[in-house]
Amino acid sequence: MGTAVGGGRAVPRYVQIADEIIQQIRAGVLKPGDLVPSESELVERYGVSGGTIRKAMVEVRASGLVDTRHGKGSIVKDRPPVRLRSSDRFRASHRRGGKAAYLAESAQSGATAKVSVLYIGPMEAPEDIAERLDVPAGTQVLARRRLYFRNGVPVETATSYLPWDVVKDIPELFAENPGPGGIYARLEDDGHTFTEFVETLTARPAAKAEASELALSPGAPVVHLLRNAVTEAGRVVEVCDTLMAADQFVFEYRIPAAD
């Protein structure tokens, strides 16, 4: 039988099977490091064709919960999520304590964090970044590109774009390690006091190169986050362009209800 009817809609059988496997992973029935049953085992278990199972596994891989390795099959990932608390992750107290936002987030979740710096140097501002920085497209800015790891697994890439006139006299921002509290602490040391961070999030499938960089299955979901760091003077002194493995992050927002 190819479909089942539920709630007035026909649900394809491969979707039902994929959902069941995904729920088994999330419930811990299939644990990190476990192999997902083989195609032949799933054919026997569900009484469907190999084609149906292959379509189901496409959905399972797209969930980002498994790694598929040639000759080994699909293995459940050991990648519990980091919880992002937007109401406090950029608190000045974290920076005063010497922790940049990602390190603070990882510490809260009990994870081991590592940051690999891929590039630091001048770059022409892309059009969308230039618009956020309120400079003409192609204006020289400082770019800092990083790859973030959680428990040894790449989970996020981020590129910070900073106006050249702001950073040219802050030598720490050209160093691989900008010092305790990260680049926001160095900007504040130079008199750029922050009033807010404005974030825009978009969910989409990973492009091929992005999936490779983050060790994801092709087409796995990612979250594209753009953040403006705004000072008391009303100036955006950094735009951070971030790509995150969607299965690694939980976004939790505290929204005041009072005026």
Coordinates of C-alpha atoms in Angstrom, one line a residue:
M1 CA 0.0 0.0 0.0
G2 CA 1.5 3.3 -1.1
T3 CA -0.3 5.8 1.1
A4 CA -2.3 6.1 4.3
V5 CA -5.2 8.5 4.9
G6 CA -5.0 10.7 8.0
G7 CA -6.7 14.0 8.7
G8 CA -8.2 14.1 5.3
R9 CA -4.9 13.8 3.5
A10 CA -3.1 10.9 1.9
V11 CA 0.3 10.5 3.6
P12 CA 2.8 8.6 1.4
R13 CA 4.0 5.4 3.0
Y14 CA 7.7 6.4 2.7
V15 CA 7.0 9.6 4.7
Q16 CA 5.4 7.5 7.4
I17 CA 8.4 5.2 7.5
A18 CA 10.8 8.2 7.6
D19 CA 8.9 9.8 10.4
E20 CA 9.0 6.6 12.4
I21 CA 12.7 6.3 12.0
I22 CA 13.3 9.9 12.9
Q23 CA 11.1 9.5 16.0
Q24 CA 13.1 6.5 17.0
I25 CA 16.3 8.6 16.8
R26 CA 14.8 11.5 18.8
A27 CA 13.4 9.1 21.4
G28 CA 16.8 7.3 21.9
V29 CA 15.6 4.0 20.5
L30 CA 18.3 4.4 17.9
K31 CA 21.2 5.9 19.9
P32 CA 24.2 8.0 18.7
G33 CA 26.6 5.7 16.8
D34 CA 23.9 3.1 16.0
L35 CA 23.4 2.0 12.5
V36 CA 20.0 2.6 11.0
P37 CA 18.7 -0.8 9.8
S38 CA 19.7 -1.8 6.3
E39 CA 17.4 -1.4 3.3
S40 CA 16.7 -5.2 3.3
E41 CA 15.9 -5.2 7.0
L42 CA 13.5 -2.2 6.5
V43 CA 11.9 -3.8 3.5
E44 CA 11.1 -6.9 5.6
R45 CA 10.0 -4.9 8.6
Y46 CA 7.6 -2.6 6.7
G47 CA 6.5 -5.0 3.9
V48 CA 7.3 -2.4 1.2
S49 CA 9.5 -2.2 -1.8
G50 CA 13.2 -1.2 -1.8
G51 CA 12.2 2.0 -3.7
T52 CA 9.9 3.0 -0.9
I53 CA 12.7 2.5 1.6
R54 CA 15.2 4.5 -0.4
K55 CA 12.7 7.4 -0.6
A56 CA 12.2 7.2 3.1
M57 CA 15.9 7.3 3.8
V58 CA 16.2 10.4 1.6
E59 CA 13.9 12.1 4.1
V60 CA 15.8 10.7 7.1
R61 CA 19.1 12.0 5.7
A62 CA 17.5 15.4 5.1
S63 CA 16.6 15.6 8.8
G64 CA 20.3 16.0 9.6
L65 CA 20.2 13.3 12.2
V66 CA 22.3 10.6 10.4
D67 CA 25.6 10.4 8.6
T68 CA 25.6 8.2 5.5
R69 CA 29.0 6.6 4.8
H70 CA 29.8 4.5 1.8
G71 CA 30.0 0.8 2.6
K72 CA 28.7 1.3 6.1
G73 CA 25.2 2.7 5.8
S74 CA 23.5 5.4 7.9
I75 CA 24.8 6.1 11.4
V76 CA 23.0 8.2 14.0
K77 CA 24.9 11.4 14.8
D78 CA 26.1 12.3 18.3
R79 CA 25.1 15.9 18.0
P80 CA 22.9 17.2 20.8
P81 CA 21.9 20.8 20.2
V82 CA 23.2 24.0 21.7
R83 CA 20.4 26.2 23.1
L84 CA 20.7 29.8 22.0
R85 CA 19.1 32.2 24.5
S86 CA 18.8 35.4 22.5
S87 CA 17.8 37.4 25.6
D88 CA 21.1 36.8 27.4
R89 CA 23.7 35.3 25.0
F90 CA 25.3 38.7 24.2
R91 CA 25.1 40.0 27.8
A92 CA 28.1 42.3 28.7
S93 CA 28.7 40.1 31.8
H94 CA 29.7 37.2 29.5
R95 CA 32.3 39.5 27.8
R96 CA 33.5 40.8 31.1
G97 CA 34.0 37.2 32.1
G98 CA 36.1 36.6 29.1
K99 CA 33.7 34.5 27.1
A100 CA 32.5 35.2 23.6
A101 CA 28.9 34.3 22.8
Y102 CA 29.6 30.9 21.2
L103 CA 31.8 29.8 24.1
A104 CA 29.2 30.9 26.6
E105 CA 26.5 29.0 24.7
S106 CA 28.5 25.8 24.5
A107 CA 29.5 26.0 28.2
Q108 CA 25.8 26.3 29.1
S109 CA 25.1 23.1 27.2
G110 CA 28.0 21.2 28.6
A111 CA 29.8 20.9 25.3
T112 CA 33.4 21.3 24.3
A113 CA 33.8 24.1 21.9
K114 CA 36.6 24.9 19.4
V115 CA 37.0 27.8 16.9
S116 CA 39.1 27.5 13.8
V117 CA 40.0 30.8 12.0
L118 CA 39.8 30.5 8.3
Y119 CA 40.5 34.0 7.1
I120 CA 41.3 37.5 8.5
G121 CA 41.9 40.4 6.2
P122 CA 40.5 43.0 3.9
M123 CA 37.5 42.3 1.6
E124 CA 35.2 44.2 -0.6
A125 CA 31.8 44.4 1.2
P126 CA 29.1 42.3 -0.7
E127 CA 26.0 44.3 -1.6
D128 CA 23.8 43.0 1.2
I129 CA 26.5 43.4 3.8
A130 CA 27.3 46.9 2.6
E131 CA 23.6 47.9 2.9
R132 CA 23.6 46.7 6.5
L133 CA 26.8 48.6 7.3
D134 CA 25.5 51.7 5.5
V135 CA 28.5 51.9 3.1
P136 CA 28.7 51.6 -0.7
A137 CA 28.9 48.1 -2.1
G138 CA 32.6 47.2 -2.7
T139 CA 33.8 49.3 0.2
Q140 CA 36.8 47.8 1.9
V141 CA 35.9 46.1 5.2
L142 CA 37.7 43.7 7.6
A143 CA 36.4 40.1 7.2
R144 CA 36.9 37.5 9.9
R145 CA 35.7 34.0 8.9
R146 CA 35.6 31.2 11.4
L147 CA 34.5 27.5 11.6
Y148 CA 33.0 26.5 14.9
F149 CA 33.2 22.9 16.3
R150 CA 31.1 21.3 19.0
N151 CA 32.6 18.1 20.6
G152 CA 34.9 17.9 17.5
V153 CA 32.1 18.2 14.9
P154 CA 31.7 21.3 12.7
V155 CA 28.4 23.0 13.4
E156 CA 28.6 26.6 12.3
T157 CA 30.5 29.0 10.0
A158 CA 30.5 32.7 10.6
T159 CA 32.0 35.7 8.8
S160 CA 32.1 39.0 10.6
Y161 CA 32.3 42.2 8.5
L162 CA 33.5 45.3 10.2
P163 CA 34.0 48.9 8.9
W164 CA 37.6 49.6 8.1
D165 CA 37.5 53.0 9.8
V166 CA 36.3 51.4 13.0
V167 CA 38.9 48.5 13.1
K168 CA 42.0 50.0 11.6
D169 CA 43.3 51.2 15.0
I170 CA 42.3 48.1 16.9
P171 CA 45.2 45.6 16.3
E172 CA 43.6 42.8 18.2
L173 CA 40.8 42.5 15.6
F174 CA 43.5 41.5 13.0
A175 CA 44.8 38.8 15.3
E176 CA 43.5 35.1 15.2
N177 CA 42.6 35.4 18.9
P178 CA 41.2 38.9 19.7
G179 CA 41.4 38.3 23.4
P180 CA 39.0 37.6 26.3
G181 CA 35.4 38.3 25.4
G182 CA 36.0 38.2 21.6
I183 CA 35.6 41.0 19.1
Y184 CA 32.7 42.6 20.8
A185 CA 34.8 43.1 23.9
R186 CA 37.5 44.7 21.9
L187 CA 35.1 47.1 20.2
E188 CA 33.6 48.1 23.5
D189 CA 37.2 48.7 24.8
D190 CA 37.5 51.1 22.0
G191 CA 34.4 53.0 23.0
H192 CA 31.8 51.3 20.8
T193 CA 29.1 50.5 23.4
F194 CA 26.4 48.2 22.2
T195 CA 22.7 48.9 22.6
E196 CA 21.2 46.0 20.7
F197 CA 21.8 43.0 18.3
V198 CA 19.3 42.6 15.5
E199 CA 19.1 39.1 14.0
T200 CA 17.4 37.8 10.8
L201 CA 17.0 34.0 10.5
T202 CA 16.1 32.0 7.4
A203 CA 15.9 28.2 7.1
R204 CA 16.8 26.4 3.9
P205 CA 18.6 23.3 2.5
A206 CA 22.4 23.4 2.6
A207 CA 24.2 24.0 -0.7
K208 CA 26.7 21.3 -1.7
A209 CA 29.7 23.2 -0.5
E210 CA 28.0 24.2 2.7
A211 CA 27.0 20.6 3.5
S212 CA 30.6 19.5 2.9
E213 CA 32.0 22.2 5.2
L214 CA 29.6 21.3 8.0
A215 CA 29.8 17.6 7.5
L216 CA 26.1 17.4 6.7
S217 CA 24.2 15.1 4.4
P218 CA 23.4 16.8 1.0
G219 CA 20.3 19.0 1.3
A220 CA 20.3 18.9 5.1
P221 CA 18.5 21.8 6.7
V222 CA 20.6 24.8 7.8
V223 CA 19.7 28.2 9.4
H224 CA 21.2 31.3 7.8
L225 CA 21.5 34.0 10.4
L226 CA 22.5 37.7 9.8
R227 CA 23.2 39.8 12.8
N228 CA 23.7 43.6 13.1
A229 CA 25.7 44.8 16.1
V230 CA 24.3 48.3 16.9
T231 CA 26.0 50.9 19.1
E232 CA 24.7 53.7 21.3
A233 CA 25.5 56.1 18.4
G234 CA 23.1 54.1 16.2
R235 CA 25.9 52.7 14.0
V236 CA 26.2 49.1 12.9
V237 CA 29.9 48.3 13.6
E238 CA 29.6 44.6 12.7
V239 CA 27.5 42.3 10.5
C240 CA 27.9 38.6 11.2
D241 CA 26.8 36.2 8.4
T242 CA 26.4 32.8 10.0
L243 CA 25.4 29.4 8.7
M244 CA 24.3 26.8 11.3
A245 CA 23.5 23.1 11.1
A246 CA 19.8 23.2 12.0
D247 CA 19.9 20.0 14.1
Q248 CA 22.5 21.6 16.4
F249 CA 20.7 24.6 17.6
V250 CA 17.5 25.4 19.5
F251 CA 16.5 29.1 19.4
E252 CA 14.8 30.4 22.5
Y253 CA 13.5 33.9 22.7
R254 CA 12.2 35.9 25.6
I255 CA 9.8 38.6 24.4
P256 CA 8.7 41.2 26.9
A257 CA 4.9 41.6 27.1
A258 CA 4.8 45.0 28.9
D259 CA 5.3 48.3 27.2

